[in-house]
Short mmCIF file of C-alpha atoms and ligand atoms in Angstrom, two decimals:
data_model
loop_
_atom_site.label_atom_id
_atom_site.label_comp_id
_atom_site.label_asym_id
_atom_site.label_seq_id
_atom_site.Cartn_x
_atom_site.Cartn_y
_atom_site.Cartn_z
CA MET B 1 -229.55 19.19 58.50
CA LYS B 2 -230.80 21.70 61.00
CA LEU B 3 -233.22 20.20 63.54
CA GLU B 4 -236.06 22.73 63.40
CA ARG B 5 -238.80 21.12 65.47
CA ILE B 6 -238.96 18.24 67.92
CA GLU B 7 -242.28 16.88 69.17
CA LEU B 8 -242.86 14.39 71.98
CA ARG B 9 -246.24 12.68 72.00
CA GLU B 10 -247.35 10.10 74.54
CA ILE B 11 -249.95 7.61 73.32
CA LYS B 12 -251.77 4.83 75.15
CA MET B 13 -252.31 1.57 73.30
CA HIS B 14 -254.37 -1.30 74.76
CA MET B 15 -252.91 -4.73 74.17
CA ARG B 16 -255.24 -7.31 72.60
CA THR B 17 -254.20 -9.70 75.34
CA PRO B 18 -252.22 -8.94 78.52
CA PHE B 19 -248.53 -9.91 78.32
CA GLU B 20 -247.05 -11.48 81.46
CA THR B 21 -243.34 -11.76 82.24
CA SER B 22 -241.46 -12.62 85.43
CA PHE B 23 -241.48 -8.89 86.33
CA GLY B 24 -245.19 -8.18 85.80
CA VAL B 25 -248.20 -7.98 83.50
CA THR B 26 -248.64 -5.38 80.75
CA HIS B 27 -252.23 -4.49 79.81
CA GLU B 28 -251.60 -1.14 78.21
CA ARG B 29 -248.52 0.42 76.63
CA ARG B 30 -247.62 4.05 77.21
CA ILE B 31 -245.43 4.86 74.22
CA ILE B 32 -243.62 8.10 73.41
CA LEU B 33 -243.51 8.96 69.71
CA VAL B 34 -240.71 11.38 68.87
CA SER B 35 -240.83 13.39 65.67
CA VAL B 36 -238.07 15.58 64.31
CA SER B 37 -238.63 17.98 61.40
CA SER B 38 -236.25 19.66 59.02
CA GLY B 39 -236.71 21.21 55.57
CA GLY B 40 -240.30 20.00 55.25
CA LEU B 41 -239.47 16.40 56.18
CA THR B 42 -240.33 14.58 59.44
CA GLY B 43 -238.63 11.55 60.95
CA TYR B 44 -240.21 9.32 63.58
CA GLY B 45 -238.85 7.35 66.51
CA GLU B 46 -240.39 5.50 69.44
CA VAL B 47 -239.39 5.24 73.09
CA SER B 48 -240.03 1.58 73.88
CA CYS B 49 -239.15 1.18 77.56
CA ASN B 50 -241.82 -0.14 79.93
CA GLU B 51 -244.21 1.89 82.07
CA THR B 52 -242.55 0.72 85.31
CA PRO B 53 -238.89 -0.03 86.08
CA GLY B 54 -239.33 -3.82 85.77
CA TYR B 55 -237.25 -4.56 82.68
CA SER B 56 -234.85 -1.61 82.98
CA TYR B 57 -234.68 1.40 85.31
CA GLU B 58 -236.20 3.57 82.58
CA THR B 59 -239.93 4.22 82.39
CA THR B 60 -242.21 6.21 80.09
CA ASP B 61 -242.11 9.05 82.64
CA THR B 62 -238.32 9.12 83.12
CA ALA B 63 -237.90 9.11 79.33
CA TRP B 64 -240.38 11.97 78.96
CA LEU B 65 -238.47 13.98 81.58
CA MET B 66 -235.03 13.32 80.05
CA LEU B 67 -236.22 14.06 76.53
CA SER B 68 -238.21 17.20 77.30
CA GLU B 69 -235.76 18.75 79.79
CA LEU B 70 -232.37 17.66 78.47
CA PHE B 71 -231.97 15.54 75.34
CA ALA B 72 -234.27 17.36 72.90
CA PRO B 73 -233.12 20.87 73.97
CA ALA B 74 -229.50 19.72 73.51
CA VAL B 75 -230.05 19.09 69.78
CA LEU B 76 -232.86 21.47 68.84
CA GLY B 77 -231.65 24.07 66.35
CA LYS B 78 -228.35 22.22 65.90
CA ASP B 79 -227.03 21.51 62.43
CA LEU B 80 -226.09 17.81 62.28
CA GLU B 81 -224.15 16.38 59.35
CA GLN B 82 -225.27 12.83 60.02
CA PRO B 83 -227.40 10.99 62.60
CA GLY B 84 -224.18 9.59 64.12
CA ASP B 85 -223.42 13.13 65.39
CA PHE B 86 -226.24 12.70 67.90
CA ALA B 87 -223.88 10.83 70.26
CA THR B 88 -221.60 13.88 70.57
CA HIS B 89 -224.50 15.97 71.85
CA MET B 90 -225.45 13.24 74.37
CA LYS B 91 -221.94 13.07 75.90
CA PRO B 92 -222.91 15.09 79.03
CA PHE B 93 -225.75 12.66 79.81
CA ARG B 94 -225.16 9.25 81.33
CA GLY B 95 -227.55 6.35 80.83
CA HIS B 96 -231.21 6.55 79.72
CA PRO B 97 -230.60 4.74 76.42
CA PHE B 98 -234.30 4.13 75.67
CA ALA B 99 -235.01 7.87 75.92
CA LYS B 100 -231.99 8.74 73.75
CA ALA B 101 -232.97 6.09 71.19
CA GLY B 102 -236.43 7.59 70.69
CA LEU B 103 -234.79 10.72 69.36
CA GLU B 104 -231.92 9.01 67.56
CA LEU B 105 -234.31 6.75 65.65
CA ALA B 106 -236.23 9.80 64.44
CA LEU B 107 -232.98 11.24 63.08
CA TRP B 108 -232.19 8.08 61.09
CA ASP B 109 -235.69 8.10 59.59
CA LEU B 110 -235.29 11.80 58.73
CA TRP B 111 -231.89 11.32 57.07
CA ALA B 112 -233.07 8.31 55.06
CA LYS B 113 -236.09 10.36 53.90
CA ALA B 114 -233.78 13.23 52.91
CA ALA B 115 -231.75 10.73 50.88
CA ALA B 116 -235.03 9.45 49.36
CA GLN B 117 -234.01 5.94 50.41
CA PRO B 118 -235.61 3.23 52.54
CA LEU B 119 -234.02 3.14 55.99
CA TRP B 120 -232.97 -0.50 55.59
CA THR B 121 -230.75 0.18 52.58
CA TYR B 122 -229.62 3.52 54.08
CA ILE B 123 -228.13 1.65 57.08
CA GLY B 124 -226.54 -0.99 54.83
CA GLY B 125 -229.08 -3.79 55.14
CA THR B 126 -228.98 -6.67 52.66
CA LYS B 127 -231.35 -9.35 53.96
CA THR B 128 -234.87 -9.46 52.54
CA GLN B 129 -236.25 -12.63 54.17
CA LEU B 130 -236.47 -11.90 57.88
CA PRO B 131 -237.43 -14.88 60.10
CA VAL B 132 -239.95 -14.00 62.81
CA GLY B 133 -240.08 -15.46 66.31
CA LEU B 134 -242.96 -15.15 68.75
CA SER B 135 -242.51 -14.18 72.40
CA VAL B 136 -245.22 -15.89 74.47
CA GLY B 137 -246.18 -14.44 77.86
CA ILE B 138 -246.59 -16.60 80.96
CA LYS B 139 -249.95 -18.43 80.91
CA GLN B 140 -252.26 -19.66 83.69
CA SER B 141 -251.20 -23.30 83.42
CA PRO B 142 -248.92 -25.61 81.42
CA GLN B 143 -252.04 -26.89 79.64
CA ALA B 144 -253.12 -23.36 78.62
CA LEU B 145 -249.59 -22.68 77.37
CA ALA B 146 -249.51 -25.91 75.35
CA GLU B 147 -252.78 -25.02 73.61
CA PHE B 148 -251.64 -21.48 72.89
CA VAL B 149 -248.26 -22.40 71.40
CA ALA B 150 -249.77 -25.13 69.22
CA GLN B 151 -252.21 -22.55 67.79
CA GLN B 152 -249.48 -19.96 67.25
CA ALA B 153 -246.93 -22.35 65.73
CA ALA B 154 -249.51 -23.13 63.04
CA LEU B 155 -249.17 -19.48 61.89
CA GLY B 156 -245.64 -20.28 60.72
CA TYR B 157 -243.40 -18.59 63.31
CA LYS B 158 -239.77 -19.65 62.90
CA ARG B 159 -239.19 -19.79 66.65
CA ILE B 160 -241.32 -19.77 69.79
CA LYS B 161 -239.97 -18.12 72.96
CA LEU B 162 -241.62 -18.85 76.29
CA LYS B 163 -241.49 -16.41 79.15
CA ILE B 164 -240.65 -18.30 82.32
CA GLY B 165 -240.17 -17.42 85.97
CA ARG B 166 -239.77 -19.06 89.36
CA GLY B 167 -242.38 -21.79 89.83
CA ARG B 168 -243.50 -21.39 86.25
CA ASP B 169 -240.69 -23.15 84.42
CA LEU B 170 -239.96 -26.85 83.86
CA GLU B 171 -243.57 -28.09 83.71
CA TYR B 172 -244.48 -25.26 81.35
CA VAL B 173 -241.53 -25.90 79.05
CA ALA B 174 -242.27 -29.64 79.05
CA ALA B 175 -245.90 -28.98 78.09
CA ALA B 176 -244.93 -26.58 75.29
CA ARG B 177 -242.29 -28.94 73.90
CA GLY B 178 -244.80 -31.79 74.04
CA ALA B 179 -247.34 -29.74 72.08
CA LEU B 180 -244.84 -28.47 69.49
CA GLY B 181 -242.85 -31.64 68.86
CA ALA B 182 -239.06 -31.82 68.62
CA ASP B 183 -238.60 -29.85 65.39
CA VAL B 184 -239.88 -26.40 66.34
CA ALA B 185 -237.16 -23.97 67.47
CA LEU B 186 -238.02 -23.26 71.11
CA THR B 187 -236.38 -20.87 73.59
CA VAL B 188 -237.11 -19.51 77.08
CA ASP B 189 -236.67 -16.03 78.57
CA ALA B 190 -236.50 -15.69 82.37
CA ASN B 191 -236.04 -11.90 82.48
CA SER B 192 -233.51 -12.28 85.31
CA ASP B 193 -235.69 -14.32 87.70
CA TYR B 194 -233.03 -16.83 88.85
CA THR B 195 -229.70 -16.91 90.68
CA LEU B 196 -226.77 -19.34 90.67
CA GLU B 197 -228.50 -21.14 93.56
CA ASP B 198 -231.01 -22.38 90.96
CA ILE B 199 -228.31 -24.09 88.92
CA GLU B 200 -229.76 -27.63 89.32
CA LEU B 201 -233.20 -26.44 88.23
CA LEU B 202 -231.70 -24.61 85.25
CA LYS B 203 -229.77 -27.73 84.25
CA GLY B 204 -233.19 -29.36 84.00
CA LEU B 205 -233.90 -27.14 80.99
CA ASP B 206 -231.15 -28.89 79.00
CA GLN B 207 -233.46 -31.85 78.30
CA TYR B 208 -235.88 -29.80 76.17
CA GLY B 209 -233.58 -29.07 73.23
CA LEU B 210 -233.84 -25.30 73.56
CA GLN B 211 -232.09 -23.08 71.02
CA TYR B 212 -230.98 -20.86 73.92
CA ILE B 213 -231.93 -19.70 77.42
CA GLU B 214 -232.39 -15.91 77.52
CA GLN B 215 -231.31 -13.88 80.57
CA PRO B 216 -231.74 -16.41 83.38
CA LEU B 217 -229.74 -14.37 85.93
CA SER B 218 -229.60 -10.81 87.24
CA ASN B 219 -230.34 -7.92 84.87
CA ASP B 220 -226.89 -6.36 85.32
CA ASP B 221 -224.86 -9.56 85.49
CA ILE B 222 -222.41 -11.05 83.01
CA VAL B 223 -220.11 -12.79 85.54
CA ASP B 224 -222.53 -15.35 86.99
CA HIS B 225 -223.85 -15.99 83.48
CA ALA B 226 -220.32 -17.13 82.54
CA THR B 227 -220.34 -19.57 85.46
CA LEU B 228 -223.78 -20.84 84.50
CA ALA B 229 -222.80 -21.16 80.82
CA ARG B 230 -220.05 -23.62 81.80
CA SER B 231 -222.60 -25.85 83.58
CA LEU B 232 -225.25 -25.98 80.85
CA LYS B 233 -225.40 -27.61 77.43
CA THR B 234 -227.91 -25.04 76.19
CA PRO B 235 -226.33 -21.76 75.00
CA LEU B 236 -227.16 -18.60 76.95
CA CYS B 237 -228.56 -15.46 75.33
CA LEU B 238 -228.01 -12.04 76.93
CA ASP B 239 -230.66 -9.32 76.87
CA GLU B 240 -230.91 -6.90 79.86
CA PRO B 241 -227.16 -6.30 80.60
CA ILE B 242 -226.21 -5.29 77.04
CA HIS B 243 -226.16 -1.50 76.63
CA SER B 244 -223.18 -1.03 74.35
CA LEU B 245 -220.58 -2.68 72.16
CA ASP B 246 -218.28 -2.64 75.20
CA ASP B 247 -220.79 -4.73 77.15
CA VAL B 248 -220.88 -7.31 74.34
CA ARG B 249 -217.07 -7.39 74.15
CA LYS B 250 -216.80 -8.02 77.92
CA ALA B 251 -219.48 -10.72 77.81
CA VAL B 252 -217.60 -12.47 74.99
CA GLN B 253 -214.32 -12.27 76.91
CA LEU B 254 -215.94 -13.83 79.98
CA GLY B 255 -217.90 -16.45 78.04
CA SER B 256 -221.23 -15.20 79.42
CA GLY B 257 -223.28 -16.07 76.35
CA LYS B 258 -223.09 -17.10 72.70
CA VAL B 259 -226.28 -15.40 71.60
CA ILE B 260 -227.13 -11.68 71.70
CA ASN B 261 -230.62 -10.20 71.81
CA LEU B 262 -230.10 -6.71 70.34
CA LYS B 263 -232.73 -4.12 71.23
CA ILE B 264 -232.28 -0.75 69.59
CA GLY B 265 -233.72 1.09 72.58
CA ARG B 266 -231.60 -0.67 75.18
CA VAL B 267 -228.35 0.30 73.38
CA GLY B 268 -229.40 3.90 72.63
CA GLY B 269 -230.18 3.70 68.92
CA HIS B 270 -229.19 2.56 65.43
CA ALA B 271 -225.56 3.70 65.54
CA GLU B 272 -224.61 1.52 68.52
CA SER B 273 -226.80 -1.32 67.19
CA HIS B 274 -224.83 -1.24 63.95
CA ARG B 275 -221.49 -1.44 65.80
CA ILE B 276 -222.74 -4.35 67.91
CA ALA B 277 -224.01 -6.21 64.84
CA GLN B 278 -220.62 -5.86 63.14
CA TYR B 279 -218.79 -7.11 66.21
CA CYS B 280 -221.17 -10.09 66.58
CA GLY B 281 -220.48 -10.98 62.95
CA GLU B 282 -216.72 -10.84 63.49
CA GLN B 283 -216.92 -12.91 66.68
CA GLY B 284 -219.33 -15.50 65.29
CA LEU B 285 -222.02 -14.72 67.86
CA ALA B 286 -225.59 -15.59 67.02
CA LEU B 287 -227.65 -12.39 66.80
CA TRP B 288 -231.32 -11.46 66.68
CA CYS B 289 -233.44 -8.37 67.24
CA GLY B 290 -235.55 -8.23 70.39
CA GLY B 291 -238.87 -6.48 70.80
CA MET B 292 -240.47 -4.29 73.51
CA LEU B 293 -244.13 -4.60 72.47
CA GLU B 294 -243.63 -1.61 70.17
CA SER B 295 -246.13 0.11 67.94
CA GLY B 296 -245.63 -0.07 64.18
CA VAL B 297 -243.14 2.82 64.38
CA GLY B 298 -240.72 0.99 66.67
CA ARG B 299 -241.28 -2.28 64.84
CA ALA B 300 -240.51 -0.64 61.49
CA HIS B 301 -237.13 0.40 62.93
CA ASN B 302 -236.63 -3.17 64.23
CA VAL B 303 -237.40 -4.56 60.77
CA ALA B 304 -234.84 -2.22 59.16
CA LEU B 305 -232.17 -3.17 61.70
CA GLN B 306 -232.50 -6.91 61.18
CA THR B 307 -231.80 -6.61 57.44
CA LEU B 308 -228.11 -6.24 58.41
CA PRO B 309 -226.24 -9.37 57.30
CA GLN B 310 -225.03 -10.23 60.84
CA PHE B 311 -228.54 -11.17 62.04
CA THR B 312 -228.65 -14.96 62.16
CA LEU B 313 -231.67 -16.00 64.26
CA ALA B 314 -235.40 -15.28 64.23
CA SER B 315 -236.28 -11.88 65.75
CA ASP B 316 -239.18 -10.85 68.04
CA THR B 317 -240.88 -8.83 65.31
CA ALA B 318 -244.28 -10.50 65.33
CA PRO B 319 -246.99 -8.88 63.18
CA SER B 320 -248.95 -5.85 64.46
CA ALA B 321 -252.11 -7.97 64.78
CA ARG B 322 -250.47 -10.03 67.53
CA TYR B 323 -250.42 -6.96 69.77
CA TRP B 324 -253.04 -4.46 68.58
CA THR B 325 -256.57 -4.40 67.25
CA GLU B 326 -255.36 -1.57 65.04
CA ASP B 327 -251.75 -0.41 64.75
CA ILE B 328 -250.84 3.25 64.24
CA THR B 329 -248.99 2.70 60.96
CA ASP B 330 -249.95 2.09 57.36
CA PRO B 331 -248.92 -0.52 56.39
CA GLU B 332 -248.93 -2.52 59.60
CA ILE B 333 -246.16 -5.03 60.26
CA THR B 334 -247.06 -8.36 58.67
CA MET B 335 -245.73 -11.91 58.37
CA GLN B 336 -245.92 -14.41 55.51
CA ASP B 337 -244.91 -18.03 56.15
CA GLY B 338 -242.91 -17.00 59.20
CA PHE B 339 -241.02 -14.19 57.47
CA THR B 340 -241.38 -10.43 57.48
CA HIS B 341 -239.82 -8.26 54.78
CA PRO B 342 -238.07 -4.90 54.58
CA LEU B 343 -240.43 -1.95 54.21
CA GLU B 344 -239.75 -0.39 50.81
CA GLY B 345 -241.07 3.17 51.24
CA VAL B 346 -238.59 5.94 52.04
CA GLY B 347 -237.35 6.13 55.64
CA ILE B 348 -239.03 3.63 57.97
CA GLY B 349 -241.42 2.83 55.12
CA VAL B 350 -244.66 3.33 57.04
CA ALA B 351 -247.01 6.31 57.20
CA LEU B 352 -248.48 7.31 60.55
CA LYS B 353 -252.28 7.25 61.03
CA HIS B 354 -252.48 10.74 62.48
CA ASP B 355 -256.24 10.64 63.21
CA LEU B 356 -255.93 7.42 65.21
CA ILE B 357 -252.82 8.74 66.96
CA ALA B 358 -254.68 11.94 67.95
CA LYS B 359 -257.33 9.79 69.68
CA LEU B 360 -254.70 7.80 71.58
CA THR B 361 -252.69 10.85 72.66
CA SER B 362 -252.46 11.70 76.36
CA ARG B 363 -249.89 14.53 76.17
CA VAL B 364 -247.85 16.49 73.62
CA HIS B 365 -244.78 18.64 74.16
CA VAL B 366 -243.13 20.67 71.43
CA VAL B 367 -239.55 21.55 72.21
O1 OSB U 1 -237.32 -9.64 77.53
O2 OSB U 1 -237.53 -9.64 75.42
C1 OSB U 1 -237.93 -9.29 76.54
C2 OSB U 1 -241.28 -7.45 76.16
C3 OSB U 1 -241.12 -6.44 77.09
C4 OSB U 1 -239.96 -6.39 77.84
C5 OSB U 1 -238.97 -7.36 77.66
C6 OSB U 1 -239.11 -8.35 76.72
C7 OSB U 1 -240.31 -8.42 75.98
C8 OSB U 1 -240.60 -9.46 75.00
C9 OSB U 1 -241.65 -9.18 73.96
O3 OSB U 1 -240.10 -10.56 75.03
C10 OSB U 1 -241.07 -9.04 72.60
C11 OSB U 1 -242.08 -8.53 71.61
O4 OSB U 1 -242.87 -9.35 71.13
O5 OSB U 1 -242.09 -7.32 71.31
MG1 MG U 2 -235.62 -10.81 76.98
#
């Protein structure tokens, strides 16, 4: 298909409640929607990196620059046989996976629409019951956290993940575990806030029966994680340092973690996500799909991805209502009894609310 038109559109979406992690607080998301048109069809993708370089070096502004100046011009007018060909055109450009993914996702949606198929079956998905986990931001006090998680667990989530950070760890986890009881699957995510000097403190987490500890150490580390893994009973989950199948392979070789949080944006799109999922299946690694506080567009892609048979644990695909007063898609992402389900329309299976999107738009660039 010949890529006839590429549009970048930045929208601002206010979060219903601020989301705090060890690297900062998010009140408002600045999201780039990417649309690619060909033969009367349009595919949609989302750039899901943060507004500041707290989680990764990419930001909304760096992604806008890369997409408008380099990535979109490199494929505009090109005739691609399949979305996988996108990688060939990105060869000259190092890094910036979130920016690349915004465009790559749009291609997958477009190709699935051209095949008149839902994206989830187009990529080879088979699972229809998709367990949902909730990612809970850092709260003001252990007591406030305990009350919040008790409320949320009642909604049926299959796993609760607590954001932790220095000075906001053991007491908070103890309070949440106390409120939830022993049977609820509980995890923590430090977003790289600790070092190996904190090993005794981190060992203290073993007593809470956590399913895994996500990214305790540096954002680009897999070596110290291997050392830490040998000292803990709780399995480690890697998030930030995984950008490719090669990164997963090296982490497995070193023993850095037994669980992989796969984010489509962080690995540059569906094609690399698919390769990573297959490898995780072969290696017996536990796998789940992470979230980046996406709009319904990004979440629809996340839902499609986690229908692949290699996904084994609950994914951070909480319903739209958890994040937004009104999401930009119809339908919104929903959850029933702790599960979400593949979206059955063609492509990503959601229509965009163009009137609402127009009101949220801060800039548009047509390549
Ligand atoms: O580390 O998984 C993370 C949000 C922004 C940046 C990093 C992370 C997160 C989340 C939220 O945990 C997941 C979600 O609910 O979308
Ligand atoms: Mg994480």
